[in-house]
GROMACS .gro file of C-alpha atoms in nm:
model
  417
    1MET     CA    1   7.982   9.988  12.986
    2SER     CA    2   8.338   9.960  13.114
    3ILE     CA    3   8.593  10.237  13.076
    4ASN     CA    4   8.795  10.017  12.840
    5VAL     CA    5   8.498   9.971  12.609
    6ALA     CA    6   8.420  10.343  12.622
    7PHE     CA    7   8.779  10.429  12.531
    8ALA     CA    8   8.773  10.172  12.249
    9LEU     CA    9   8.457  10.325  12.101
   10ILE     CA   10   8.620  10.669  12.105
   11VAL     CA   11   8.925  10.522  11.929
   12VAL     CA   12   8.699  10.357  11.669
   13LEU     CA   13   8.535  10.693  11.594
   14ILE     CA   14   8.877  10.857  11.562
   15THR     CA   15   8.985  10.571  11.335
   16ILE     CA   16   8.685  10.621  11.108
   17TYR     CA   17   8.754  10.994  11.092
   18ALA     CA   18   9.121  10.935  11.011
   19LEU     CA   19   9.032  10.691  10.733
   20ILE     CA   20   8.778  10.936  10.591
   21LYS     CA   21   9.051  11.202  10.586
   22ARG     CA   22   9.259  10.947  10.391
   23TYR     CA   23   9.544  10.912  10.637
   24GLU     CA   24   9.764  10.608  10.573
   25THR     CA   25   9.539  10.306  10.639
   26ARG     CA   26   9.801  10.079  10.795
   27CYS     CA   27   9.930  10.353  11.022
   28VAL     CA   28   9.580  10.437  11.144
   29LEU     CA   29   9.484  10.076  11.215
   30LEU     CA   30   9.813   9.995  11.389
   31ALA     CA   31   9.803  10.306  11.604
   32SER     CA   32   9.441  10.246  11.702
   33GLY     CA   33   9.498   9.879  11.782
   34PHE     CA   34   9.804   9.945  11.999
   35ALA     CA   35   9.630  10.237  12.174
   36MET     CA   36   9.336  10.018  12.277
   37ALA     CA   37   9.561   9.732  12.389
   38ILE     CA   38   9.790   9.958  12.592
   39PHE     CA   39   9.498  10.142  12.756
   40SER     CA   40   9.352   9.804  12.852
   41LEU     CA   41   9.690   9.709  13.006
   42LYS     CA   42   9.724   9.419  12.761
   43PRO     CA   43   9.982   9.546  12.510
   44MET     CA   44  10.125   9.201  12.439
   45ILE     CA   45   9.800   9.094  12.271
   46ALA     CA   46   9.862   9.347  11.995
   47PHE     CA   47  10.231   9.251  11.959
   48GLN     CA   48  10.146   8.880  11.945
   49GLN     CA   49   9.880   8.942  11.682
   50PHE     CA   50  10.129   9.142  11.475
   51ASP     CA   51  10.372   8.850  11.486
   52ALA     CA   52  10.102   8.598  11.398
   53SER     CA   53   9.968   8.802  11.106
   54MET     CA   54  10.317   8.854  10.963
   55THR     CA   55  10.383   8.483  10.934
   56ARG     CA   56  10.059   8.336  10.798
   57SER     CA   57  10.220   8.121  10.534
   58SER     CA   58   9.904   8.046  10.333
   59LEU     CA   59   9.820   8.414  10.298
   60ILE     CA   60  10.174   8.515  10.209
   61ILE     CA   61  10.213   8.243   9.945
   62ALA     CA   62   9.882   8.308   9.768
   63ILE     CA   63   9.869   8.688   9.784
   64CYS     CA   64  10.233   8.761   9.704
   65SER     CA   65  10.244   8.516   9.414
   66ALA     CA   66   9.923   8.663   9.269
   67MET     CA   67  10.064   9.015   9.289
   68GLY     CA   68  10.389   8.898   9.131
   69PHE     CA   69  10.196   8.744   8.842
   70ALA     CA   70   9.989   9.062   8.798
   71ALA     CA   71  10.309   9.266   8.778
   72THR     CA   72  10.453   9.046   8.504
   73ILE     CA   73  10.129   9.054   8.306
   74SER     CA   74  10.141   9.433   8.315
   75LEU     CA   75  10.508   9.435   8.212
   76THR     CA   76  10.449   9.207   7.912
   77LYS     CA   77  10.134   9.401   7.804
   78CYS     CA   78   9.933   9.079   7.796
   79ASP     CA   79   9.649   9.253   7.981
   80VAL     CA   80   9.607   9.504   7.696
   81HIS     CA   81   9.583   9.223   7.439
   82LEU     CA   82   9.313   9.053   7.649
   83VAL     CA   83   9.113   9.376   7.660
   84ALA     CA   84   9.153   9.424   7.285
   85LEU     CA   85   9.046   9.068   7.207
   86LEU     CA   86   8.728   9.103   7.410
   87THR     CA   87   8.624   9.455   7.308
   88LYS     CA   88   8.679   9.483   6.933
   89PRO     CA   89   8.375   9.272   6.833
   90LEU     CA   90   8.138   9.484   7.046
   91ARG     CA   91   8.149   9.825   6.880
   92ARG     CA   92   7.817   9.820   6.689
   93LEU     CA   93   7.564   9.699   6.946
   94GLY     CA   94   7.382  10.029   7.013
   95VAL     CA   95   7.253  10.068   7.367
   96LEU     CA   96   7.333   9.701   7.433
   97LEU     CA   97   7.698   9.797   7.409
   98LEU     CA   98   7.680   9.916   7.773
   99PRO     CA   99   7.601   9.577   7.934
  100ALA     CA  100   7.821   9.403   7.676
  101CYS     CA  101   8.120   9.618   7.771
  102MET     CA  102   8.045   9.562   8.139
  103PHE     CA  103   8.041   9.188   8.082
  104VAL     CA  104   8.374   9.202   7.901
  105THR     CA  105   8.522   9.421   8.175
  106GLY     CA  106   8.396   9.171   8.431
  107LEU     CA  107   8.578   8.892   8.250
  108CYS     CA  108   8.892   9.103   8.248
  109ALA     CA  109   8.844   9.170   8.619
  110VAL     CA  110   8.874   8.799   8.699
  111ALA     CA  111   9.216   8.800   8.535
  112ILE     CA  112   9.317   9.152   8.656
  113PRO     CA  113   9.174   9.166   9.011
  114SER     CA  114   9.321   9.506   9.107
  115THR     CA  115   9.052   9.774   9.071
  116ALA     CA  116   9.300  10.046   8.981
  117GLY     CA  117   9.495   9.808   8.757
  118LEU     CA  118   9.182   9.697   8.575
  119CYS     CA  119   9.060  10.054   8.525
  120ALA     CA  120   9.405  10.150   8.396
  121ALA     CA  121   9.408   9.857   8.153
  122VAL     CA  122   9.047   9.873   8.034
  123GLY     CA  123   8.947  10.237   8.081
  124PRO     CA  124   9.159  10.403   7.808
  125SER     CA  125   9.004  10.170   7.548
  126MET     CA  126   8.655  10.097   7.681
  127ILE     CA  127   8.549  10.448   7.781
  128PRO     CA  128   8.626  10.614   7.443
  129ILE     CA  129   8.447  10.329   7.265
  130LEU     CA  130   8.134  10.389   7.474
  131ILE     CA  131   8.152  10.766   7.433
  132ARG     CA  132   8.199  10.736   7.058
  133SER     CA  133   7.897  10.504   7.048
  134GLY     CA  134   7.666  10.766   7.201
  135PHE     CA  135   7.699  10.721   7.576
  136LYS     CA  136   7.767  11.016   7.805
  137PRO     CA  137   8.113  11.017   7.963
  138ALA     CA  138   7.979  10.966   8.318
  139ILE     CA  139   7.791  10.646   8.235
  140ALA     CA  140   8.084  10.522   8.027
  141ALA     CA  141   8.318  10.562   8.324
  142ALA     CA  142   8.061  10.409   8.561
  143ALA     CA  143   8.032  10.106   8.331
  144VAL     CA  144   8.401  10.030   8.382
  145VAL     CA  145   8.421  10.088   8.755
  146CYS     CA  146   8.095   9.902   8.829
  147SER     CA  147   8.223   9.593   8.649
  148THR     CA  148   8.516   9.526   8.881
  149THR     CA  149   8.342   9.307   9.143
  150PRO     CA  150   8.385   8.979   8.947
  151ALA     CA  151   8.751   9.018   9.049
  152LEU     CA  152   8.637   8.850   9.371
  153LEU     CA  153   8.613   8.525   9.172
  154ASN     CA  154   8.991   8.524   9.128
  155PRO     CA  155   9.148   8.270   9.368
  156GLY     CA  156   9.447   8.497   9.421
  157VAL     CA  157   9.240   8.781   9.570
  158ALA     CA  158   9.347   8.842   9.929
  159HIS     CA  159   8.992   8.833  10.068
  160ASN     CA  160   8.926   8.488   9.923
  161VAL     CA  161   9.245   8.351  10.075
  162PHE     CA  162   9.175   8.520  10.408
  163VAL     CA  163   8.815   8.406  10.451
  164SER     CA  164   8.878   8.054  10.321
  165LYS     CA  165   9.155   8.021  10.580
  166ILE     CA  166   8.916   8.127  10.857
  167ALA     CA  167   8.649   7.889  10.726
  168ASN     CA  168   8.906   7.606  10.697
  169MET     CA  169   8.828   7.557  10.329
  170GLU     CA  170   9.028   7.539  10.008
  171VAL     CA  171   9.020   7.867   9.816
  172MET     CA  172   8.846   7.715   9.513
  173GLU     CA  173   8.594   7.539   9.737
  174PHE     CA  174   8.515   7.872   9.901
  175ILE     CA  175   8.474   8.052   9.569
  176GLY     CA  176   8.249   7.775   9.437
  177ARG     CA  177   8.037   7.792   9.752
  178VAL     CA  178   7.979   8.166   9.751
  179THR     CA  179   7.966   8.235   9.376
  180SER     CA  180   7.641   8.420   9.320
  181PRO     CA  181   7.461   8.571   9.020
  182ILE     CA  182   7.444   8.890   9.225
  183LEU     CA  183   7.773   8.992   9.062
  184LEU     CA  184   7.585   9.018   8.730
  185PHE     CA  185   7.310   9.241   8.871
  186SER     CA  186   7.519   9.550   8.807
  187LEU     CA  187   7.477   9.500   8.430
  188VAL     CA  188   7.101   9.529   8.455
  189GLY     CA  189   7.109   9.796   8.723
  190LEU     CA  190   7.343  10.033   8.541
  191THR     CA  191   7.156   9.985   8.212
  192ILE     CA  192   6.837  10.096   8.391
  193VAL     CA  193   7.026  10.392   8.539
  194CYS     CA  194   7.143  10.478   8.188
  195PHE     CA  195   6.780  10.508   8.072
  196ILE     CA  196   6.680  10.704   8.384
  197TYR     CA  197   6.955  10.962   8.328
  198ARG     CA  198   6.906  10.950   7.949
  199ASP     CA  199   7.274  10.883   7.908
  200TYR     CA  200   7.251  10.729   7.562
  201LYS     CA  201   7.187  10.898   7.232
  202LYS     CA  202   7.252  10.722   6.904
  203PRO     CA  203   7.543  10.902   6.733
  204GLN     CA  204   7.478  11.059   6.394
  205HIS     CA  205   7.838  11.038   6.281
  206GLN     CA  206   8.183  10.950   6.409
  207THR     CA  207   8.454  11.212   6.414
  208SER     CA  208   8.818  11.149   6.347
  209GLU     CA  209   8.889  11.283   6.696
  210SER     CA  210   8.670  11.019   6.860
  211ASN     CA  211   8.827  10.749   6.644
  212GLU     CA  212   9.171  10.861   6.756
  213LEU     CA  213   9.054  10.870   7.118
  214ALA     CA  214   8.939  10.508   7.103
  215ASP     CA  215   9.250  10.384   6.928
  216ASN     CA  216   9.431  10.268   7.241
  217LEU     CA  217   9.428   9.899   7.157
  218PRO     CA  218   9.698   9.699   6.982
  219LYS     CA  219   9.668   9.709   6.602
  220LYS     CA  220   9.730   9.336   6.588
  221ILE     CA  221   9.599   9.116   6.868
  222ASN     CA  222   9.811   8.820   6.970
  223PRO     CA  223   9.571   8.557   7.111
  224LEU     CA  224   9.856   8.385   7.295
  225TYR     CA  225   9.929   8.712   7.475
  226ALA     CA  226   9.559   8.761   7.551
  227LEU     CA  227   9.537   8.414   7.705
  228ALA     CA  228   9.820   8.477   7.953
  229PRO     CA  229   9.617   8.664   8.223
  230LEU     CA  230   9.365   8.380   8.227
  231VAL     CA  231   9.609   8.089   8.254
  232PRO     CA  232   9.623   8.063   8.638
  233VAL     CA  233   9.244   8.092   8.672
  234VAL     CA  234   9.182   7.830   8.403
  235ILE     CA  235   9.434   7.593   8.560
  236LEU     CA  236   9.289   7.628   8.909
  237LEU     CA  237   8.933   7.583   8.783
  238TYR     CA  238   9.027   7.273   8.585
  239VAL     CA  239   9.221   7.116   8.871
  240SER     CA  240   8.942   7.192   9.117
  241LEU     CA  241   8.653   7.069   8.902
  242TYR     CA  242   8.796   6.779   8.703
  243THR     CA  243   9.083   6.629   8.902
  244THR     CA  244   9.151   6.509   9.254
  245MET     CA  245   9.488   6.683   9.258
  246LYS     CA  246   9.540   6.982   9.485
  247MET     CA  247   9.728   7.280   9.348
  248SER     CA  248   9.822   7.596   9.534
  249VAL     CA  249   9.751   7.943   9.402
  250ALA     CA  250  10.125   8.010   9.391
  251THR     CA  251  10.186   7.709   9.163
  252ALA     CA  252   9.924   7.832   8.917
  253MET     CA  253  10.066   8.185   8.925
  254LEU     CA  254  10.418   8.058   8.854
  255ILE     CA  255  10.292   7.850   8.561
  256GLY     CA  256  10.109   8.157   8.428
  257THR     CA  257  10.422   8.368   8.464
  258PHE     CA  258  10.632   8.109   8.281
  259TYR     CA  259  10.371   8.094   8.003
  260ALA     CA  260  10.372   8.474   7.965
  261LEU     CA  261  10.753   8.475   7.960
  262CYS     CA  262  10.761   8.212   7.685
  263VAL     CA  263  10.494   8.353   7.454
  264THR     CA  264  10.610   8.714   7.479
  265ARG     CA  265  10.979   8.618   7.469
  266SER     CA  266  11.047   8.889   7.723
  267ASN     CA  267  11.377   8.937   7.900
  268PRO     CA  268  11.383   8.667   8.174
  269ALA     CA  269  11.580   8.891   8.407
  270GLU     CA  270  11.327   9.174   8.371
  271VAL     CA  271  11.030   8.940   8.421
  272THR     CA  272  11.191   8.782   8.728
  273LYS     CA  273  11.268   9.121   8.876
  274LYS     CA  274  10.914   9.244   8.810
  275PHE     CA  275  10.763   8.928   8.960
  276PHE     CA  276  10.951   8.968   9.286
  277ASP     CA  277  10.885   9.342   9.291
  278GLY     CA  278  10.515   9.258   9.263
  279MET     CA  279  10.546   9.006   9.544
  280GLY     CA  280  10.705   9.268   9.765
  281LYS     CA  281  10.435   9.517   9.678
  282GLY     CA  282  10.172   9.256   9.758
  283TYR     CA  283  10.321   9.194  10.101
  284GLY     CA  284  10.365   9.562  10.176
  285ASN     CA  285  10.028   9.687  10.050
  286ILE     CA  286   9.781   9.399  10.085
  287LEU     CA  287   9.927   9.190  10.365
  288GLY     CA  288  10.020   9.516  10.534
  289ILE     CA  289   9.650   9.599  10.562
  290ILE     CA  290   9.572   9.247  10.685
  291ILE     CA  291   9.841   9.274  10.952
  292ALA     CA  292   9.722   9.618  11.060
  293ALA     CA  293   9.357   9.507  11.064
  294GLY     CA  294   9.459   9.213  11.282
  295VAL     CA  295   9.626   9.444  11.533
  296PHE     CA  296   9.319   9.669  11.531
  297ALA     CA  297   9.096   9.366  11.601
  298ALA     CA  298   9.335   9.256  11.878
  299GLY     CA  299   9.298   9.598  12.039
  300LEU     CA  300   8.920   9.565  12.029
  301LYS     CA  301   8.950   9.221  12.185
  302ALA     CA  302   9.180   9.348  12.461
  303ALA     CA  303   8.929   9.621  12.544
  304GLY     CA  304   8.644   9.369  12.565
  305VAL     CA  305   8.458   9.505  12.262
  306ILE     CA  306   8.475   9.174  12.073
  307ASP     CA  307   8.329   8.976  12.362
  308LEU     CA  308   8.054   9.235  12.402
  309LEU     CA  309   7.985   9.231  12.028
  310VAL     CA  310   7.975   8.850  12.012
  311GLN     CA  311   7.738   8.837  12.306
  312THR     CA  312   7.511   9.095  12.143
  313LEU     CA  313   7.511   8.919  11.809
  314THR     CA  314   7.450   8.582  11.976
  315ASN     CA  315   7.137   8.720  12.140
  316ALA     CA  316   7.023   8.885  11.815
  317ASN     CA  317   7.145   8.681  11.519
  318HIS     CA  318   7.006   8.920  11.258
  319LEU     CA  319   7.250   9.189  11.373
  320ALA     CA  320   7.545   8.985  11.244
  321ARG     CA  321   7.405   9.000  10.893
  322ILE     CA  322   7.334   9.372  10.927
  323GLY     CA  323   7.688   9.439  11.053
  324GLY     CA  324   7.846   9.224  10.783
  325ALA     CA  325   7.650   9.399  10.508
  326PHE     CA  326   7.632   9.763  10.606
  327GLY     CA  327   7.940   9.807  10.826
  328PRO     CA  328   8.197   9.740  10.549
  329TYR     CA  329   7.970   9.913  10.295
  330LEU     CA  330   7.956  10.239  10.490
  331MET     CA  331   8.329  10.227  10.560
  332GLY     CA  332   8.391  10.170  10.190
  333VAL     CA  333   8.179  10.474  10.103
  334LEU     CA  334   8.349  10.694  10.361
  335THR     CA  335   8.707  10.591  10.290
  336GLY     CA  336   8.710  10.483   9.925
  337SER     CA  337   8.852  10.144  10.027
  338GLY     CA  338   8.651   9.846  10.144
  339ASP     CA  339   8.958   9.639  10.230
  340ALA     CA  340   9.030   9.772  10.578
  341ALA     CA  341   8.669   9.738  10.698
  342ALA     CA  342   8.622   9.392  10.546
  343PHE     CA  343   8.950   9.258  10.686
  344ALA     CA  344   8.881   9.404  11.031
  345PHE     CA  345   8.525   9.263  11.039
  346ASN     CA  346   8.637   8.921  10.917
  347GLU     CA  347   8.926   8.915  11.164
  348ALA     CA  348   8.715   9.011  11.465
  349VAL     CA  349   8.359   8.889  11.406
  350THR     CA  350   8.339   8.631  11.126
  351PRO     CA  351   8.517   8.347  11.316
  352ASN     CA  352   8.225   8.358  11.561
  353ALA     CA  353   7.963   8.317  11.287
  354PRO     CA  354   7.844   7.973  11.411
  355SER     CA  355   7.744   8.139  11.739
  356PHE     CA  356   7.507   8.361  11.539
  357GLY     CA  357   7.357   8.072  11.344
  358LEU     CA  358   7.555   8.160  11.028
  359GLN     CA  359   7.828   7.993  10.825
  360ILE     CA  360   8.175   8.148  10.840
  361ALA     CA  361   8.208   8.142  10.461
  362ASP     CA  362   7.872   8.315  10.411
  363LEU     CA  363   7.929   8.595  10.663
  364GLY     CA  364   8.286   8.649  10.543
  365TRP     CA  365   8.173   8.673  10.181
  366LEU     CA  366   7.898   8.920  10.276
  367ALA     CA  367   8.152   9.149  10.442
  368VAL     CA  368   8.388   9.125  10.145
  369ILE     CA  369   8.137   9.208   9.873
  370SER     CA  370   7.975   9.479  10.084
  371GLY     CA  371   8.310   9.650  10.129
  372SER     CA  372   8.366   9.624   9.754
  373PHE     CA  373   8.025   9.774   9.677
  374GLY     CA  374   8.092  10.055   9.925
  375ARG     CA  375   8.423  10.138   9.758
  376LEU     CA  376   8.252  10.163   9.420
  377SER     CA  377   7.998  10.404   9.572
  378SER     CA  378   8.266  10.643   9.692
  379PRO     CA  379   8.414  10.945   9.512
  380LEU     CA  380   8.737  10.867   9.700
  381CYS     CA  381   8.786  10.530   9.527
  382GLY     CA  382   9.117  10.530   9.338
  383GLY     CA  383   8.981  10.335   9.040
  384LEU     CA  384   8.678  10.563   9.019
  385ILE     CA  385   8.895  10.873   9.025
  386LEU     CA  386   9.108  10.718   8.751
  387VAL     CA  387   8.815  10.653   8.515
  388ALA     CA  388   8.677  10.999   8.597
  389GLY     CA  389   9.002  11.144   8.470
  390ILE     CA  390   8.991  10.932   8.155
  391ALA     CA  391   8.632  11.040   8.086
  392SER     CA  392   8.699  11.403   8.194
  393VAL     CA  393   8.406  11.412   8.437
  394ASN     CA  394   8.360  11.492   8.806
  395PRO     CA  395   8.382  11.174   9.020
  396MET     CA  396   8.048  11.267   9.180
  397GLU     CA  397   7.879  11.231   8.840
  398ILE     CA  398   7.996  10.871   8.834
  399VAL     CA  399   7.890  10.813   9.196
  400LYS     CA  400   7.538  10.937   9.113
  401ARG     CA  401   7.514  10.641   8.877
  402SER     CA  402   7.715  10.377   9.060
  403ALA     CA  403   7.594  10.429   9.419
  404PRO     CA  404   7.224  10.339   9.364
  405VAL     CA  405   7.323  10.019   9.187
  406MET     CA  406   7.576   9.920   9.452
  407LEU     CA  407   7.335   9.994   9.738
  408LEU     CA  408   7.071   9.771   9.581
  409MET     CA  409   7.331   9.498   9.541
  410VAL     CA  410   7.419   9.523   9.911
  411LEU     CA  411   7.052   9.487  10.000
  412ALA     CA  412   7.025   9.187   9.768
  413ALA     CA  413   7.333   9.027   9.925
  414TYR     CA  414   7.187   9.084  10.271
  415TRP     CA  415   6.859   8.916  10.189
  416LEU     CA  416   7.017   8.629   9.997
  417LEU     CA  417   7.254   8.531  10.281
   0.00000   0.00000   0.00000
């Protein structure tokens, strides 16, 4: 082992520790990447990667437009109408209300792909409904947070854009290739956990307090408002499946924004301002992590770690699957965010997937969903902490229910690859 590789491994351990301590993710990744590159006497590799990551037009267009659309949907309250439309018919299903609410939340997740945003939109309505129906607060909160993974079916999600670019595929082609029923396993898994923990007891009566607690939905649902969050997804699916026309994610997001503006008759100036604010936030928060992860991967490459890793994985193909599944998962558990680990793995290792006998799209998807499952197994996850506050429970009580389900889903994803 060379001194550069040894130094890089020490930096990686420090990076993991810093992320566990919840230091700023982008700062940690940038500092680590530049430290490895400078120690290896190849600092320009990190600078060049920073420049390249900043100007990836396909990533910027898709991610920023999706975040701009999400911001306008939140401003116009269309997300709340979608939640209300999907949840009101489900209130008298008994124990089946748990998987039904998870299914509805999963549908909302496709339209509202931000974990924290989804929990903020769905949690205040869904959790009181479940509690009032006889479910313990911990399982009610877990039902919301464990239903967020279908967000990965949204073509505007940064990971989909990132991996499809690496795999040289259209975003919708990539999503169609990797779509798996594994995303529905959480419904069955958490329902079983509910029985194991005896988290459901049929209520004898409903109090006025619980009724008031659940009354967070609009009194009158506007179906045109509720449709707005789904417009870009529906358009992209239709164009991809039934036409030969190619449409960018940004085009669909702009059409969706214009639709929301028209049906809600909101102030055009406010909507425009919110859209561009969302775009800026998308570049700063999401692309910022991608840029930082790229610099971190460049530092590993400068130190020779990537070449060593590729050589090892080439000689033992099964290790690539193990790394793609359990590396991002463990980082997600330790840090409460699966994004940094998934982006770093897909930046550094996934492009070499053919050398391991794997497809780039398959290995990239494995890293993405494993990071997501790890995040939902962590008491540090922002969305999980949010629903814990709504349900007034300790985040660890939620993790006791979510982690076993997510770990089984990681194992399933590993074996199905």
